[in-house]
Amino acid sequence: DKTGAAGDQHSQGFSLLTFVVDAPVSVQPVTSTSNGIRRLYPKPSATMRRMRILLVKTSSLGDVVHNLPVASDLRARFPDARIDWAVEEAFAEIPRLHPAIGEVIAVALRRWRAELLRRRTWHTITALRAHLRSNRYDYVIDNQGLLKSALVARLAGGTRIGLDWVSSREPL
């Protein structure tokens, strides 16, 4: 049974937002209210920090453009969330145009692959990891399904949502 496969998720009527909503959170969900409506998350209080979500869709141009509605859907479902996007530096201007995106984190995966043995490359990757971890993302949504996007998602920490290794589009 491959419960993480994209086909299984879709055929069972699940969506990406279903996984975000149903993922465990640090606060206890409210099960009912005075009017009987069930809420999954409590109302924000002054002491709660906003939910932080990182979208990882690094390339290509068409894939980045087709991922823009995900940001819109997340904003509609979680209006107070901070939504950031990790994208290949060549395509960084596209997510910057979206009003739901807070920070665009440009990564240089293509350049790093060509210069993998250089010390400067490893310093840059270490700095990226520190920056991503400092944001303390609650959810990291990897919509790419490739090893390079999985690397960025892993560097970010947080609860990762996306395809599992069985569903990867690349051979291991």
PDB file of C-alpha atoms in Angstrom:
ATOM      1  CA  ASP A   1       0.000   0.000   0.000  1.00  0.00           C
ATOM      2  CA  LYS A   2       1.613   3.251  -1.132  1.00  0.00           C
ATOM      3  CA  THR A   3      -0.389   5.795   0.839  1.00  0.00           C
ATOM      4  CA  GLY A   4       2.040   8.595  -0.037  1.00  0.00           C
ATOM      5  CA  ALA A   5       1.670   8.198  -3.799  1.00  0.00           C
ATOM      6  CA  ALA A   6       0.074  11.120  -5.569  1.00  0.00           C
ATOM      7  CA  GLY A   7      -2.394   8.892  -7.397  1.00  0.00           C
ATOM      8  CA  ASP A   8      -3.634   7.343  -4.160  1.00  0.00           C
ATOM      9  CA  GLN A   9      -4.116  10.748  -2.564  1.00  0.00           C
ATOM     10  CA  HIS A  10      -6.060  12.059  -5.532  1.00  0.00           C
ATOM     11  CA  SER A  11      -8.203   8.960  -5.985  1.00  0.00           C
ATOM     12  CA  GLN A  12      -9.272   9.099  -2.328  1.00  0.00           C
ATOM     13  CA  GLY A  13     -10.422  12.698  -2.701  1.00  0.00           C
ATOM     14  CA  PHE A  14      -7.588  14.241  -0.714  1.00  0.00           C
ATOM     15  CA  SER A  15      -5.991  17.502  -1.676  1.00  0.00           C
ATOM     16  CA  LEU A  16      -2.874  19.333  -0.647  1.00  0.00           C
ATOM     17  CA  LEU A  17      -4.919  21.530   1.681  1.00  0.00           C
ATOM     18  CA  THR A  18      -6.413  18.455   3.316  1.00  0.00           C
ATOM     19  CA  PHE A  19      -2.939  17.376   4.372  1.00  0.00           C
ATOM     20  CA  VAL A  20      -2.068  20.838   5.674  1.00  0.00           C
ATOM     21  CA  VAL A  21      -5.292  21.077   7.669  1.00  0.00           C
ATOM     22  CA  ASP A  22      -5.065  17.556   9.047  1.00  0.00           C
ATOM     23  CA  ALA A  23      -1.367  17.741   9.941  1.00  0.00           C
ATOM     24  CA  PRO A  24      -0.616  17.818  13.668  1.00  0.00           C
ATOM     25  CA  VAL A  25      -0.280  21.233  15.273  1.00  0.00           C
ATOM     26  CA  SER A  26       1.191  22.317  18.584  1.00  0.00           C
ATOM     27  CA  VAL A  27      -2.136  23.664  19.879  1.00  0.00           C
ATOM     28  CA  GLN A  28      -5.177  21.517  20.534  1.00  0.00           C
ATOM     29  CA  PRO A  29      -7.862  21.960  17.882  1.00  0.00           C
ATOM     30  CA  VAL A  30     -11.258  23.228  18.923  1.00  0.00           C
ATOM     31  CA  THR A  31     -13.740  20.435  18.309  1.00  0.00           C
ATOM     32  CA  SER A  32     -16.918  22.457  18.596  1.00  0.00           C
ATOM     33  CA  THR A  33     -18.166  25.956  19.250  1.00  0.00           C
ATOM     34  CA  SER A  34     -21.310  27.349  20.795  1.00  0.00           C
ATOM     35  CA  ASN A  35     -23.087  27.253  17.418  1.00  0.00           C
ATOM     36  CA  GLY A  36     -22.011  23.641  16.784  1.00  0.00           C
ATOM     37  CA  ILE A  37     -19.558  24.416  13.947  1.00  0.00           C
ATOM     38  CA  ARG A  38     -16.364  22.403  14.121  1.00  0.00           C
ATOM     39  CA  ARG A  39     -13.100  24.316  13.760  1.00  0.00           C
ATOM     40  CA  LEU A  40      -9.718  22.703  13.220  1.00  0.00           C
ATOM     41  CA  TYR A  41      -7.672  25.558  14.678  1.00  0.00           C
ATOM     42  CA  PRO A  42      -8.380  27.905  17.570  1.00  0.00           C
ATOM     43  CA  LYS A  43      -8.871  31.598  16.962  1.00  0.00           C
ATOM     44  CA  PRO A  44      -5.500  33.360  16.962  1.00  0.00           C
ATOM     45  CA  SER A  45      -4.596  35.144  20.152  1.00  0.00           C
ATOM     46  CA  ALA A  46      -2.097  37.905  20.748  1.00  0.00           C
ATOM     47  CA  THR A  47       0.408  35.371  22.099  1.00  0.00           C
ATOM     48  CA  MET A  48       0.191  32.914  19.170  1.00  0.00           C
ATOM     49  CA  ARG A  49       2.594  33.344  16.299  1.00  0.00           C
ATOM     50  CA  ARG A  50       1.353  33.146  12.750  1.00  0.00           C
ATOM     51  CA  MET A  51       1.553  29.840  10.919  1.00  0.00           C
ATOM     52  CA  ARG A  52       4.562  29.777   8.605  1.00  0.00           C
ATOM     53  CA  ILE A  53       4.462  27.877   5.332  1.00  0.00           C
ATOM     54  CA  LEU A  54       7.246  27.417   2.790  1.00  0.00           C
ATOM     55  CA  LEU A  55       6.404  26.466  -0.778  1.00  0.00           C
ATOM     56  CA  VAL A  56       9.196  24.666  -2.613  1.00  0.00           C
ATOM     57  CA  LYS A  57       8.807  24.785  -6.379  1.00  0.00           C
ATOM     58  CA  THR A  58      12.221  25.623  -7.722  1.00  0.00           C
ATOM     59  CA  SER A  59      11.892  25.340 -11.503  1.00  0.00           C
ATOM     60  CA  SER A  60      11.021  25.351 -14.421  1.00  0.00           C
ATOM     61  CA  LEU A  61       9.238  28.470 -15.653  1.00  0.00           C
ATOM     62  CA  GLY A  62       5.962  26.696 -16.439  1.00  0.00           C
ATOM     63  CA  ASP A  63       6.000  24.745 -13.169  1.00  0.00           C
ATOM     64  CA  VAL A  64       6.567  27.915 -11.158  1.00  0.00           C
ATOM     65  CA  VAL A  65       3.709  29.699 -12.934  1.00  0.00           C
ATOM     66  CA  HIS A  66       1.384  26.716 -12.447  1.00  0.00           C
ATOM     67  CA  ASN A  67       2.178  26.724  -8.711  1.00  0.00           C
ATOM     68  CA  LEU A  68       0.876  30.293  -8.199  1.00  0.00           C
ATOM     69  CA  PRO A  69      -2.701  29.097  -7.491  1.00  0.00           C
ATOM     70  CA  VAL A  70      -1.356  27.037  -4.577  1.00  0.00           C
ATOM     71  CA  ALA A  71      -0.293  30.292  -2.923  1.00  0.00           C
ATOM     72  CA  SER A  72      -3.761  31.741  -3.564  1.00  0.00           C
ATOM     73  CA  ASP A  73      -5.464  28.664  -2.094  1.00  0.00           C
ATOM     74  CA  LEU A  74      -3.242  28.713   0.984  1.00  0.00           C
ATOM     75  CA  ARG A  75      -3.939  32.416   1.508  1.00  0.00           C
ATOM     76  CA  ALA A  76      -7.693  31.812   1.195  1.00  0.00           C
ATOM     77  CA  ARG A  77      -7.588  28.952   3.724  1.00  0.00           C
ATOM     78  CA  PHE A  78      -5.053  30.499   6.099  1.00  0.00           C
ATOM     79  CA  PRO A  79      -5.418  34.291   5.769  1.00  0.00           C
ATOM     80  CA  ASP A  80      -3.010  35.055   8.630  1.00  0.00           C
ATOM     81  CA  ALA A  81      -0.263  32.618   7.602  1.00  0.00           C
ATOM     82  CA  ARG A  82       3.136  33.748   6.445  1.00  0.00           C
ATOM     83  CA  ILE A  83       3.755  32.088   3.071  1.00  0.00           C
ATOM     84  CA  ASP A  84       7.281  32.049   1.636  1.00  0.00           C
ATOM     85  CA  TRP A  85       8.549  30.445  -1.571  1.00  0.00           C
ATOM     86  CA  ALA A  86      11.901  28.794  -2.365  1.00  0.00           C
ATOM     87  CA  VAL A  87      12.621  29.033  -6.086  1.00  0.00           C
ATOM     88  CA  GLU A  88      15.588  28.834  -8.459  1.00  0.00           C
ATOM     89  CA  GLU A  89      17.194  32.278  -8.684  1.00  0.00           C
ATOM     90  CA  ALA A  90      16.408  32.603 -12.410  1.00  0.00           C
ATOM     91  CA  PHE A  91      12.647  32.438 -11.683  1.00  0.00           C
ATOM     92  CA  ALA A  92      12.544  34.433  -8.432  1.00  0.00           C
ATOM     93  CA  GLU A  93      10.691  37.396  -9.934  1.00  0.00           C
ATOM     94  CA  ILE A  94       7.579  35.320 -10.685  1.00  0.00           C
ATOM     95  CA  PRO A  95       6.547  34.502  -7.087  1.00  0.00           C
ATOM     96  CA  ARG A  96       7.491  38.049  -6.032  1.00  0.00           C
ATOM     97  CA  LEU A  97       4.537  39.256  -8.120  1.00  0.00           C
ATOM     98  CA  HIS A  98       2.045  37.260  -6.044  1.00  0.00           C
ATOM     99  CA  PRO A  99       0.462  39.248  -3.190  1.00  0.00           C
ATOM    100  CA  ALA A 100       0.219  36.194  -0.891  1.00  0.00           C
ATOM    101  CA  ILE A 101       3.972  35.555  -0.900  1.00  0.00           C
ATOM    102  CA  GLY A 102       5.961  37.143   1.894  1.00  0.00           C
ATOM    103  CA  GLU A 103       9.581  36.256   1.169  1.00  0.00           C
ATOM    104  CA  VAL A 104      11.003  34.723  -1.980  1.00  0.00           C
ATOM    105  CA  ILE A 105      14.087  32.667  -1.189  1.00  0.00           C
ATOM    106  CA  ALA A 106      16.222  32.377  -4.302  1.00  0.00           C
ATOM    107  CA  VAL A 107      18.286  29.194  -4.453  1.00  0.00           C
ATOM    108  CA  ALA A 108      21.051  28.449  -6.935  1.00  0.00           C
ATOM    109  CA  LEU A 109      20.740  24.687  -7.316  1.00  0.00           C
ATOM    110  CA  ARG A 110      21.865  24.680 -10.943  1.00  0.00           C
ATOM    111  CA  ARG A 111      24.957  26.745 -10.177  1.00  0.00           C
ATOM    112  CA  TRP A 112      25.724  24.718  -7.053  1.00  0.00           C
ATOM    113  CA  ARG A 113      25.611  21.474  -9.026  1.00  0.00           C
ATOM    114  CA  ALA A 114      28.231  22.838 -11.425  1.00  0.00           C
ATOM    115  CA  GLU A 115      30.432  24.068  -8.546  1.00  0.00           C
ATOM    116  CA  LEU A 116      29.767  21.339  -5.994  1.00  0.00           C
ATOM    117  CA  LEU A 117      33.389  20.898  -4.905  1.00  0.00           C
ATOM    118  CA  ARG A 118      33.993  24.589  -4.210  1.00  0.00           C
ATOM    119  CA  ARG A 119      34.154  25.784  -0.627  1.00  0.00           C
ATOM    120  CA  ARG A 120      32.070  28.863  -1.509  1.00  0.00           C
ATOM    121  CA  THR A 121      29.207  26.612  -2.648  1.00  0.00           C
ATOM    122  CA  TRP A 122      29.111  24.784   0.678  1.00  0.00           C
ATOM    123  CA  HIS A 123      29.239  28.071   2.608  1.00  0.00           C
ATOM    124  CA  THR A 124      26.259  29.293   0.581  1.00  0.00           C
ATOM    125  CA  ILE A 125      24.302  26.074   1.231  1.00  0.00           C
ATOM    126  CA  THR A 126      25.083  26.338   4.949  1.00  0.00           C
ATOM    127  CA  ALA A 127      23.891  29.963   4.974  1.00  0.00           C
ATOM    128  CA  LEU A 128      20.694  28.941   3.163  1.00  0.00           C
ATOM    129  CA  ARG A 129      20.038  26.233   5.740  1.00  0.00           C
ATOM    130  CA  ALA A 130      20.554  28.691   8.595  1.00  0.00           C
ATOM    131  CA  HIS A 131      18.199  31.206   6.978  1.00  0.00           C
ATOM    132  CA  LEU A 132      15.499  28.601   6.331  1.00  0.00           C
ATOM    133  CA  ARG A 133      15.735  27.164   9.842  1.00  0.00           C
ATOM    134  CA  SER A 134      15.591  30.645  11.391  1.00  0.00           C
ATOM    135  CA  ASN A 135      12.121  31.082   9.868  1.00  0.00           C
ATOM    136  CA  ARG A 136      10.875  28.045  11.828  1.00  0.00           C
ATOM    137  CA  TYR A 137       8.381  26.874   9.207  1.00  0.00           C
ATOM    138  CA  ASP A 138       5.414  24.898  10.452  1.00  0.00           C
ATOM    139  CA  TYR A 139       4.901  23.294   7.037  1.00  0.00           C
ATOM    140  CA  VAL A 140       7.187  22.884   4.045  1.00  0.00           C
ATOM    141  CA  ILE A 141       5.214  21.977   0.941  1.00  0.00           C
ATOM    142  CA  ASP A 142       7.357  20.376  -1.772  1.00  0.00           C
ATOM    143  CA  ASN A 143       5.328  20.520  -4.978  1.00  0.00           C
ATOM    144  CA  GLN A 144       8.285  19.717  -7.232  1.00  0.00           C
ATOM    145  CA  GLY A 145       8.764  16.041  -6.412  1.00  0.00           C
ATOM    146  CA  LEU A 146      12.447  16.033  -7.357  1.00  0.00           C
ATOM    147  CA  LEU A 147      15.603  15.352  -5.380  1.00  0.00           C
ATOM    148  CA  LYS A 148      16.690  18.989  -5.603  1.00  0.00           C
ATOM    149  CA  SER A 149      13.427  20.250  -4.128  1.00  0.00           C
ATOM    150  CA  ALA A 150      13.543  17.529  -1.477  1.00  0.00           C
ATOM    151  CA  LEU A 151      16.984  18.837  -0.491  1.00  0.00           C
ATOM    152  CA  VAL A 152      15.624  22.365  -0.020  1.00  0.00           C
ATOM    153  CA  ALA A 153      12.620  21.044   1.920  1.00  0.00           C
ATOM    154  CA  ARG A 154      14.930  19.010   4.153  1.00  0.00           C
ATOM    155  CA  LEU A 155      17.160  22.032   4.799  1.00  0.00           C
ATOM    156  CA  ALA A 156      14.117  24.061   5.890  1.00  0.00           C
ATOM    157  CA  GLY A 157      12.983  21.731   8.656  1.00  0.00           C
ATOM    158  CA  GLY A 158       9.337  21.766   9.712  1.00  0.00           C
ATOM    159  CA  THR A 159       6.684  19.242   8.741  1.00  0.00           C
ATOM    160  CA  ARG A 160       7.334  18.284   5.120  1.00  0.00           C
ATOM    161  CA  ILE A 161       4.385  17.724   2.817  1.00  0.00           C
ATOM    162  CA  GLY A 162       4.840  16.307  -0.674  1.00  0.00           C
ATOM    163  CA  LEU A 163       5.629  13.199  -2.604  1.00  0.00           C
ATOM    164  CA  ASP A 164       7.434  10.347  -0.882  1.00  0.00           C
ATOM    165  CA  TRP A 165      10.498   8.601  -2.311  1.00  0.00           C
ATOM    166  CA  VAL A 166       8.337   5.978  -4.027  1.00  0.00           C
ATOM    167  CA  SER A 167       6.508   8.742  -5.902  1.00  0.00           C
ATOM    168  CA  SER A 168       9.633  10.628  -6.937  1.00  0.00           C
ATOM    169  CA  ARG A 169       9.904  11.545 -10.601  1.00  0.00           C
ATOM    170  CA  GLU A 170      13.621  10.742 -10.574  1.00  0.00           C
ATOM    171  CA  PRO A 171      15.236   7.322 -10.344  1.00  0.00           C
ATOM    172  CA  LEU A 172      17.290   6.703  -7.232  1.00  0.00           C
TER     173      LEU A 172
END
